Coordinates of C-alpha atoms and ligand atoms in Angstrom, one line a residue:
M980 CA 36.6 53.6 9.3
S981 CA 36.8 51.1 12.2
E982 CA 34.9 47.8 12.3
E983 CA 32.6 49.2 15.1
D984 CA 31.3 51.8 12.7
F985 CA 29.4 49.1 10.8
S986 CA 26.5 47.0 12.1
T987 CA 27.4 43.3 12.0
A988 CA 23.8 42.1 12.4
A989 CA 24.5 38.9 10.4
A990 CA 23.9 37.0 13.6
G991 CA 20.3 38.2 13.9
G992 CA 17.4 37.1 11.8
P993 CA 17.2 37.8 8.0
S994 CA 15.0 40.9 8.3
T995 CA 17.4 42.4 10.9
W996 CA 20.4 41.9 8.7
A997 CA 18.6 43.1 5.6
V998 CA 18.0 46.4 7.4
H999 CA 21.2 46.8 9.4
G1000 CA 23.8 44.5 7.7
G1001 CA 26.8 46.4 6.5
E1002 CA 25.3 49.8 7.4
E1003 CA 27.5 52.5 8.8
R1004 CA 25.8 53.6 12.1
R1005 CA 27.0 57.2 11.9
K1006 CA 26.3 58.5 8.5
H1007 CA 27.0 61.9 6.9
A1008 CA 25.0 64.7 8.7
K1009 CA 23.6 62.1 11.1
S1010 CA 21.3 61.0 8.3
V1011 CA 19.5 57.7 9.0
T1012 CA 19.6 56.7 5.3
T1013 CA 22.7 56.6 3.1
P1014 CA 23.1 60.0 1.3
I1015 CA 23.5 60.2 -2.4
A1016 CA 27.0 61.6 -3.2
Q1017 CA 26.3 62.9 -6.7
T1018 CA 29.8 63.8 -7.7
A1019 CA 32.2 62.8 -10.4
T1020 CA 35.4 63.7 -8.6
Y1021 CA 36.8 64.4 -5.1
V1022 CA 38.8 67.3 -3.6
F1023 CA 42.3 67.0 -2.3
D1024 CA 43.5 69.7 0.1
S1025 CA 47.1 69.5 -1.2
L1026 CA 49.4 67.4 -3.3
D1027 CA 50.8 66.0 0.0
E1028 CA 47.4 64.7 0.8
F1029 CA 47.1 63.1 -2.6
E1030 CA 50.5 61.4 -2.1
E1031 CA 49.5 60.1 1.3
Y1032 CA 46.3 58.7 -0.3
K1033 CA 48.3 57.0 -3.1
Q1034 CA 50.7 55.5 -0.5
G1035 CA 47.6 54.0 1.3
K1036 CA 48.1 56.2 4.4
R1037 CA 44.8 57.9 4.0
T1038 CA 41.3 56.8 2.9
H1039 CA 40.0 59.1 0.3
F1040 CA 37.9 58.9 -2.9
E1041 CA 39.7 59.9 -6.0
Y1042 CA 37.6 59.9 -9.1
G1043 CA 34.1 58.6 -9.9
R1044 CA 35.1 55.6 -11.9
Y1045 CA 37.3 54.3 -9.0
G1046 CA 34.7 54.7 -6.4
N1047 CA 31.8 56.6 -4.8
P1048 CA 30.6 56.7 -1.2
T1049 CA 27.0 55.7 -2.0
V1050 CA 28.2 52.9 -4.3
R1051 CA 30.7 51.8 -1.7
A1052 CA 28.0 51.7 1.0
A1053 CA 25.9 49.4 -1.3
E1054 CA 29.0 47.2 -1.8
V1055 CA 29.7 46.8 1.9
K1056 CA 26.0 46.0 2.5
L1057 CA 26.0 43.3 -0.3
A1058 CA 29.2 41.7 1.2
A1059 CA 27.5 41.6 4.6
L1060 CA 24.3 40.0 3.2
D1061 CA 26.3 37.2 1.4
G1062 CA 28.7 36.7 4.3
A1063 CA 31.7 37.6 2.0
D1064 CA 34.8 39.7 2.7
D1065 CA 34.0 42.2 0.0
A1066 CA 31.7 43.0 -2.9
L1067 CA 31.6 45.2 -6.0
L1068 CA 28.7 46.8 -7.8
F1069 CA 28.4 47.1 -11.5
S1070 CA 26.1 48.8 -14.1
S1071 CA 24.2 45.5 -14.7
G1072 CA 24.4 41.8 -13.9
M1073 CA 26.0 41.2 -17.3
S1074 CA 28.5 43.9 -16.7
A1075 CA 29.5 42.2 -13.4
I1076 CA 29.9 38.8 -15.2
T1077 CA 31.8 40.2 -18.2
T1078 CA 34.1 42.2 -16.0
V1079 CA 35.0 39.3 -13.7
L1080 CA 35.6 36.8 -16.5
L1081 CA 37.8 39.2 -18.5
A1082 CA 39.7 40.1 -15.3
M1083 CA 40.3 36.5 -14.3
M1084 CA 41.1 34.8 -17.6
R1085 CA 43.6 35.2 -20.3
S1086 CA 44.2 33.9 -23.8
G1087 CA 44.9 30.1 -23.9
Q1088 CA 42.8 29.4 -20.8
H1089 CA 39.5 27.4 -20.7
L1090 CA 36.2 27.9 -19.0
V1091 CA 33.5 25.3 -18.3
I1092 CA 30.0 26.6 -18.1
M1093 CA 26.7 24.8 -17.2
E1094 CA 24.5 25.0 -20.3
D1095 CA 21.4 26.1 -18.5
C1096 CA 23.1 29.4 -17.3
Y1097 CA 21.4 32.7 -18.2
R1098 CA 21.4 33.0 -22.0
R1099 CA 23.5 36.1 -22.3
T1100 CA 26.2 34.5 -20.0
V1101 CA 26.4 31.6 -22.3
Q1102 CA 26.6 34.0 -25.3
L1103 CA 29.5 35.7 -23.6
C1104 CA 31.5 32.6 -24.5
D1105 CA 31.5 33.9 -28.1
V1106 CA 33.1 37.1 -26.9
L1107 CA 35.7 35.3 -24.8
G1108 CA 36.4 33.2 -27.9
K1109 CA 37.5 36.3 -29.7
F1110 CA 40.2 36.8 -27.0
G1111 CA 41.4 33.2 -27.2
I1112 CA 39.6 31.9 -24.2
A1113 CA 37.8 28.6 -24.9
C1114 CA 34.5 27.5 -23.3
T1115 CA 32.9 24.2 -23.0
G1116 CA 29.2 23.8 -22.1
V1117 CA 28.1 21.0 -19.8
S1118 CA 24.7 19.6 -19.1
P1119 CA 23.7 20.6 -15.5
G1120 CA 24.1 17.8 -13.0
D1121 CA 26.1 15.5 -15.3
F1122 CA 29.3 15.1 -13.3
E1123 CA 30.8 12.6 -15.8
A1124 CA 30.5 15.1 -18.6
L1125 CA 31.9 17.7 -16.3
E1126 CA 34.9 15.5 -15.5
R1127 CA 35.5 15.0 -19.2
A1128 CA 35.3 18.7 -20.0
I1129 CA 38.1 19.6 -17.7
R1130 CA 41.4 20.3 -19.4
Q1131 CA 44.9 21.2 -18.3
E1132 CA 44.2 24.9 -19.0
T1133 CA 40.7 25.0 -17.4
R1134 CA 40.6 27.8 -14.8
V1135 CA 37.0 28.6 -14.1
L1136 CA 33.8 26.6 -13.5
F1137 CA 30.7 28.7 -14.0
A1138 CA 27.2 27.6 -12.7
E1139 CA 23.9 29.1 -11.8
S1140 CA 21.4 28.1 -9.2
P1141 CA 18.5 28.0 -9.5
T1142 CA 18.3 28.4 -13.2
N1143 CA 15.8 29.9 -15.7
P1144 CA 13.2 28.8 -16.6
H1145 CA 13.2 25.2 -15.3
L1146 CA 14.7 26.1 -11.8
H1147 CA 17.5 23.5 -11.8
V1148 CA 19.4 23.6 -8.6
A1149 CA 23.2 23.0 -8.7
D1150 CA 24.4 20.8 -5.9
L1151 CA 27.0 23.0 -4.2
D1152 CA 28.1 20.2 -1.9
R1153 CA 29.3 18.3 -4.9
L1154 CA 30.5 21.3 -7.1
V1155 CA 32.7 22.9 -4.3
P1156 CA 34.9 19.8 -3.7
F1157 CA 35.0 19.1 -7.5
A1158 CA 36.3 22.6 -8.2
R1159 CA 38.9 22.2 -5.4
Q1160 CA 40.1 18.9 -6.7
H1161 CA 40.6 20.3 -10.2
R1162 CA 42.0 23.7 -8.9
L1163 CA 39.3 25.7 -10.5
R1164 CA 37.6 28.9 -9.4
L1165 CA 34.0 28.2 -8.8
L1166 CA 31.7 31.0 -9.8
I1167 CA 27.9 30.9 -9.0
D1168 CA 25.2 33.2 -10.4
S1169 CA 22.8 33.2 -7.4
T1170 CA 20.4 35.8 -8.8
F1171 CA 17.3 33.5 -8.4
A1172 CA 18.1 32.6 -4.8
T1173 CA 19.3 35.8 -3.2
P1174 CA 21.3 35.8 0.0
V1175 CA 18.0 35.1 1.9
N1176 CA 17.5 31.7 0.3
Q1177 CA 21.1 30.6 -0.3
R1178 CA 24.6 31.7 0.8
P1179 CA 27.1 30.0 -1.6
I1180 CA 30.1 31.8 -0.1
E1181 CA 29.5 29.8 3.1
A1182 CA 29.3 26.6 1.0
G1183 CA 32.9 27.4 -0.2
V1184 CA 32.1 29.0 -3.6
D1185 CA 34.8 31.5 -4.7
L1186 CA 32.7 34.2 -6.3
V1187 CA 28.9 34.9 -6.2
F1188 CA 27.0 37.0 -8.7
H1189 CA 23.7 38.7 -8.5
S1190 CA 21.8 40.5 -11.1
A1191 CA 20.7 43.2 -8.6
T1192 CA 18.2 44.3 -11.2
K1193 CA 16.0 41.4 -10.0
Y1194 CA 15.3 40.6 -6.3
L1195 CA 18.0 42.7 -4.6
G1196 CA 16.7 46.0 -6.1
G1197 CA 13.3 44.3 -6.0
H1198 CA 11.1 47.1 -7.5
N1199 CA 11.7 46.7 -11.3
D1200 CA 13.3 50.2 -11.3
L1201 CA 17.1 49.8 -11.5
M1202 CA 19.8 47.9 -13.4
A1203 CA 22.8 46.7 -11.4
G1204 CA 24.9 43.6 -10.8
S1205 CA 27.3 42.5 -8.1
V1206 CA 30.0 40.1 -7.3
C1207 CA 31.3 39.1 -3.9
G1208 CA 34.1 36.9 -2.5
R1209 CA 37.4 37.0 -0.8
G1210 CA 39.2 40.3 -0.4
P1211 CA 42.3 39.9 -2.7
M1212 CA 40.2 38.3 -5.6
V1213 CA 37.6 41.1 -5.3
Q1214 CA 40.4 43.8 -5.2
A1215 CA 42.0 42.4 -8.4
I1216 CA 38.6 42.6 -10.1
K1217 CA 38.1 46.2 -8.8
E1218 CA 41.5 47.2 -10.4
F1219 CA 40.2 45.8 -13.7
R1220 CA 36.9 47.6 -13.3
D1221 CA 38.8 50.9 -12.7
V1222 CA 40.2 50.5 -16.2
I1223 CA 37.2 49.4 -18.2
G1224 CA 34.6 51.5 -16.3
T1225 CA 31.7 49.1 -15.7
N1226 CA 31.0 50.7 -12.4
S1227 CA 27.5 51.6 -11.0
D1228 CA 26.4 55.1 -10.1
P1229 CA 25.2 56.7 -6.8
N1230 CA 21.5 57.0 -7.7
T1231 CA 21.3 53.3 -8.6
A1232 CA 23.3 52.4 -5.4
Y1233 CA 20.8 54.5 -3.3
L1234 CA 17.8 52.7 -4.8
L1235 CA 19.5 49.3 -4.3
I1236 CA 20.3 50.0 -0.6
R1237 CA 16.7 51.1 -0.2
G1238 CA 15.5 47.9 -1.9
L1239 CA 17.8 45.7 0.2
K1240 CA 16.1 46.9 3.4
T1241 CA 13.0 44.9 2.5
L1242 CA 14.8 42.0 0.8
A1243 CA 14.0 39.5 3.5
L1244 CA 10.3 40.6 3.9
R1245 CA 9.8 40.4 0.1
M1246 CA 11.6 37.1 -0.2
E1247 CA 9.6 35.5 2.6
R1248 CA 6.4 36.6 0.9
Q1249 CA 7.5 35.6 -2.6
N1250 CA 8.8 32.2 -1.4
Q1251 CA 5.5 31.5 0.3
T1252 CA 3.2 32.8 -2.5
A1253 CA 5.2 31.0 -5.2
L1254 CA 5.0 27.7 -3.3
E1255 CA 1.3 28.2 -2.9
I1256 CA 0.8 28.9 -6.6
A1257 CA 3.1 26.0 -7.6
R1258 CA 1.0 23.6 -5.5
W1259 CA -2.3 25.1 -6.9
L1260 CA -1.0 24.8 -10.5
E1261 CA 0.1 21.2 -9.9
G1262 CA -3.5 20.3 -9.0
H1263 CA -5.0 22.1 -12.0
S1264 CA -6.5 20.0 -14.9
K1265 CA -5.3 22.5 -17.5
V1266 CA -1.6 22.3 -16.4
R1267 CA 0.6 19.5 -17.7
K1268 CA 3.7 20.1 -15.6
V1269 CA 5.0 22.5 -13.0
F1270 CA 8.7 23.4 -12.4
Y1271 CA 9.4 24.6 -8.9
P1272 CA 12.1 23.3 -6.6
G1273 CA 9.8 23.5 -3.6
L1274 CA 7.6 20.8 -5.1
A1275 CA 8.5 17.1 -4.4
S1276 CA 7.9 16.4 -8.1
H1277 CA 10.9 18.6 -9.1
P1278 CA 14.1 16.6 -9.9
D1279 CA 16.3 18.8 -7.7
H1280 CA 13.9 19.0 -4.7
A1281 CA 16.2 17.0 -2.4
V1282 CA 19.2 19.3 -3.2
A1283 CA 17.0 22.4 -2.8
M1284 CA 15.7 21.2 0.6
R1285 CA 19.3 20.7 1.8
Q1286 CA 20.8 23.9 0.3
M1287 CA 18.1 26.5 0.3
K1288 CA 16.0 28.3 2.9
G1289 CA 13.2 29.0 0.4
F1290 CA 12.7 28.3 -3.2
G1291 CA 12.2 31.8 -4.7
G1292 CA 9.5 33.6 -6.6
V1293 CA 9.7 32.1 -10.1
V1294 CA 7.3 29.3 -11.1
S1295 CA 7.3 27.8 -14.6
F1296 CA 4.7 25.6 -16.0
D1297 CA 3.6 23.8 -19.2
I1298 CA -0.1 24.3 -19.8
E1299 CA -2.2 21.7 -21.6
G1300 CA -2.7 22.7 -25.3
D1301 CA -0.5 24.3 -27.9
L1302 CA 1.2 27.6 -28.8
E1303 CA -2.0 29.4 -29.4
R1304 CA -3.5 28.3 -26.1
A1305 CA -0.4 29.4 -24.2
R1306 CA -0.3 32.8 -25.9
S1307 CA -4.0 33.4 -25.3
F1308 CA -3.6 32.3 -21.6
V1309 CA -0.8 34.8 -21.1
H1310 CA -3.0 37.5 -22.7
Q1311 CA -5.9 36.7 -20.4
L1312 CA -3.9 37.3 -17.2
R1313 CA -4.8 40.7 -15.6
L1314 CA -2.5 41.1 -12.6
P1315 CA 1.0 40.3 -13.9
Y1316 CA 2.5 42.5 -16.5
L1317 CA 3.7 40.8 -19.7
A1318 CA 7.4 41.7 -19.4
P1319 CA 10.9 40.2 -19.3
S1320 CA 12.7 40.2 -16.0
L1321 CA 11.7 38.9 -12.5
G1322 CA 12.1 39.5 -8.8
G1323 CA 10.2 42.8 -8.4
V1324 CA 7.1 43.7 -6.3
E1325 CA 5.0 43.5 -9.4
S1326 CA 4.2 40.0 -10.7
L1327 CA 5.5 39.5 -14.3
V1328 CA 4.7 36.8 -16.8
S1329 CA 6.7 35.7 -19.8
H1330 CA 6.3 33.2 -22.6
P1331 CA 9.8 32.0 -23.1
A1332 CA 9.2 30.5 -26.6
T1333 CA 8.2 34.0 -27.9
I1334 CA 10.2 36.3 -25.6
S1335 CA 13.6 35.0 -24.6
Y1336 CA 14.1 32.0 -26.9
S1337 CA 12.5 33.3 -30.2
D1338 CA 15.9 33.3 -31.9
L1339 CA 16.1 29.5 -31.6
S1340 CA 14.3 27.1 -34.0
R1341 CA 11.4 25.1 -32.5
P1342 CA 13.4 21.9 -32.5
D1343 CA 16.3 23.6 -30.8
R1344 CA 13.9 25.1 -28.2
L1345 CA 12.3 21.7 -27.6
A1346 CA 15.8 20.1 -27.1
I1347 CA 16.3 22.3 -24.0
G1348 CA 12.7 22.0 -22.8
I1349 CA 11.4 25.3 -24.0
T1350 CA 8.0 24.0 -25.2
D1351 CA 5.4 26.2 -26.9
E1352 CA 3.2 25.8 -23.8
L1353 CA 5.8 26.9 -21.3
V1354 CA 4.8 29.9 -19.1
R1355 CA 7.2 31.6 -16.7
Y1356 CA 5.6 33.4 -13.8
S1357 CA 7.6 35.7 -11.5
V1358 CA 5.6 36.2 -8.4
G1359 CA 5.5 39.7 -6.9
I1360 CA 4.3 40.7 -3.5
E1361 CA 0.5 40.8 -4.3
D1362 CA -1.8 38.7 -2.2
A1363 CA -1.6 35.0 -3.1
G1364 CA -5.4 34.7 -3.3
D1365 CA -5.7 37.5 -5.8
L1366 CA -2.9 36.0 -8.0
I1367 CA -4.6 32.6 -7.9
A1368 CA -8.0 34.0 -8.7
D1369 CA -6.5 35.8 -11.7
L1370 CA -4.8 32.6 -12.9
E1371 CA -8.2 30.8 -12.5
Q1372 CA -10.1 33.3 -14.6
A1373 CA -7.4 33.1 -17.3
F1374 CA -7.6 29.3 -17.4
D1375 CA -11.4 29.5 -17.6
K1376 CA -11.1 31.5 -20.8
V1377 CA -8.8 29.2 -22.7
Ligands
PLP2401 C1 18.9 39.0 -15.5 C2 19.9 38.0 -15.2 C3 21.3 38.3 -15.5 C4 21.7 39.6 -16.2 O1 21.5 40.7 -15.3 P1 21.2 42.1 -16.0 O2 21.1 43.0 -14.7 O3 20.0 42.1 -16.8 O4 22.4 42.5 -16.8 C5 22.2 37.3 -15.1 N1 21.9 36.2 -14.6 C6 20.6 35.9 -14.3 C7 20.3 34.6 -13.6 C8 19.6 36.8 -14.6 O5 18.3 36.5 -14.3

């Protein structure tokens, strides 16, 4: 397929590229949308054709684990949105992260990871340890500790931005030269930002991850994950994925492409509503502290202003009171569902001390800022006034 077959709308505004970016203009059967190729394998007219395909003289799909036209269309679109050469789609965000780390690293090597990364990513270090890959956790933003953590055998630096639930923003303008100086691959989980709010590839990051389960899919109806970066690095990861089979499937890819069309619209709304809610919460007498990088009170506000176009849809806050008050507040909310996850059109609310950090002891939770009174709110696309009225009635009852 030639270059002209794809829309390169990246030069336009965010909504234009969300719709047209990476899209093949002439699709199968002149369909406007990407068809779902529900097939496990592909036909070759002859053994000669197969040989030509193997020699790279012909483009052809071979077998479902190695590729699928609908999944490929999603990958091309994801690469376009992040401004990367290429992208790969996986069965979940964790599947993307696991596949990439196992593909890139070998026994005896060392990984440095920011301690506030997604919990399952941090837990993956135990898995890597079983294969002789050592990990060191570093407190986010502590460049002295980061410097000390680097060893001769360190190969990868893994960070996330913004993070969950305190919305720390990693300073990419400092991390990129740091990684270059130490010859490390810099990997960023950009799930909370999306390509609308932040494009780490353009800042010089090597590989960018998204849990597409969150904003990219955007409708709380699919599980997928992606990685994007330079061509050869992505190709090497694809060859590893072909072996271990962590690929996505055509139905999921279809839903993801459909979700991506409205990514910019949704993000603009979610950025705006979350900022409005964060400001409203900050002025509320029953709120002790609000964590949102769009607020001047957030420690990473200056970095976020420099590096991000919007601050995303997640707002976390400590309410005044105790565990019981926080639990009852969450139960009083009527619009958001009480559910893990984030980034969809439906607002979701979570109580981290009970839901995602219940396996830690209370002192261990407090050490990382997970107080009993912390509430995490993932803003959907509902009207800001309705969400605020709902928060107000819940505060009135506690
Ligand atoms: C949810 C999430 C993941 C994991 O993605 P899954 O699709 O649930 O496997 C990774 N990183 C971040 C920041 C996430 O929020």
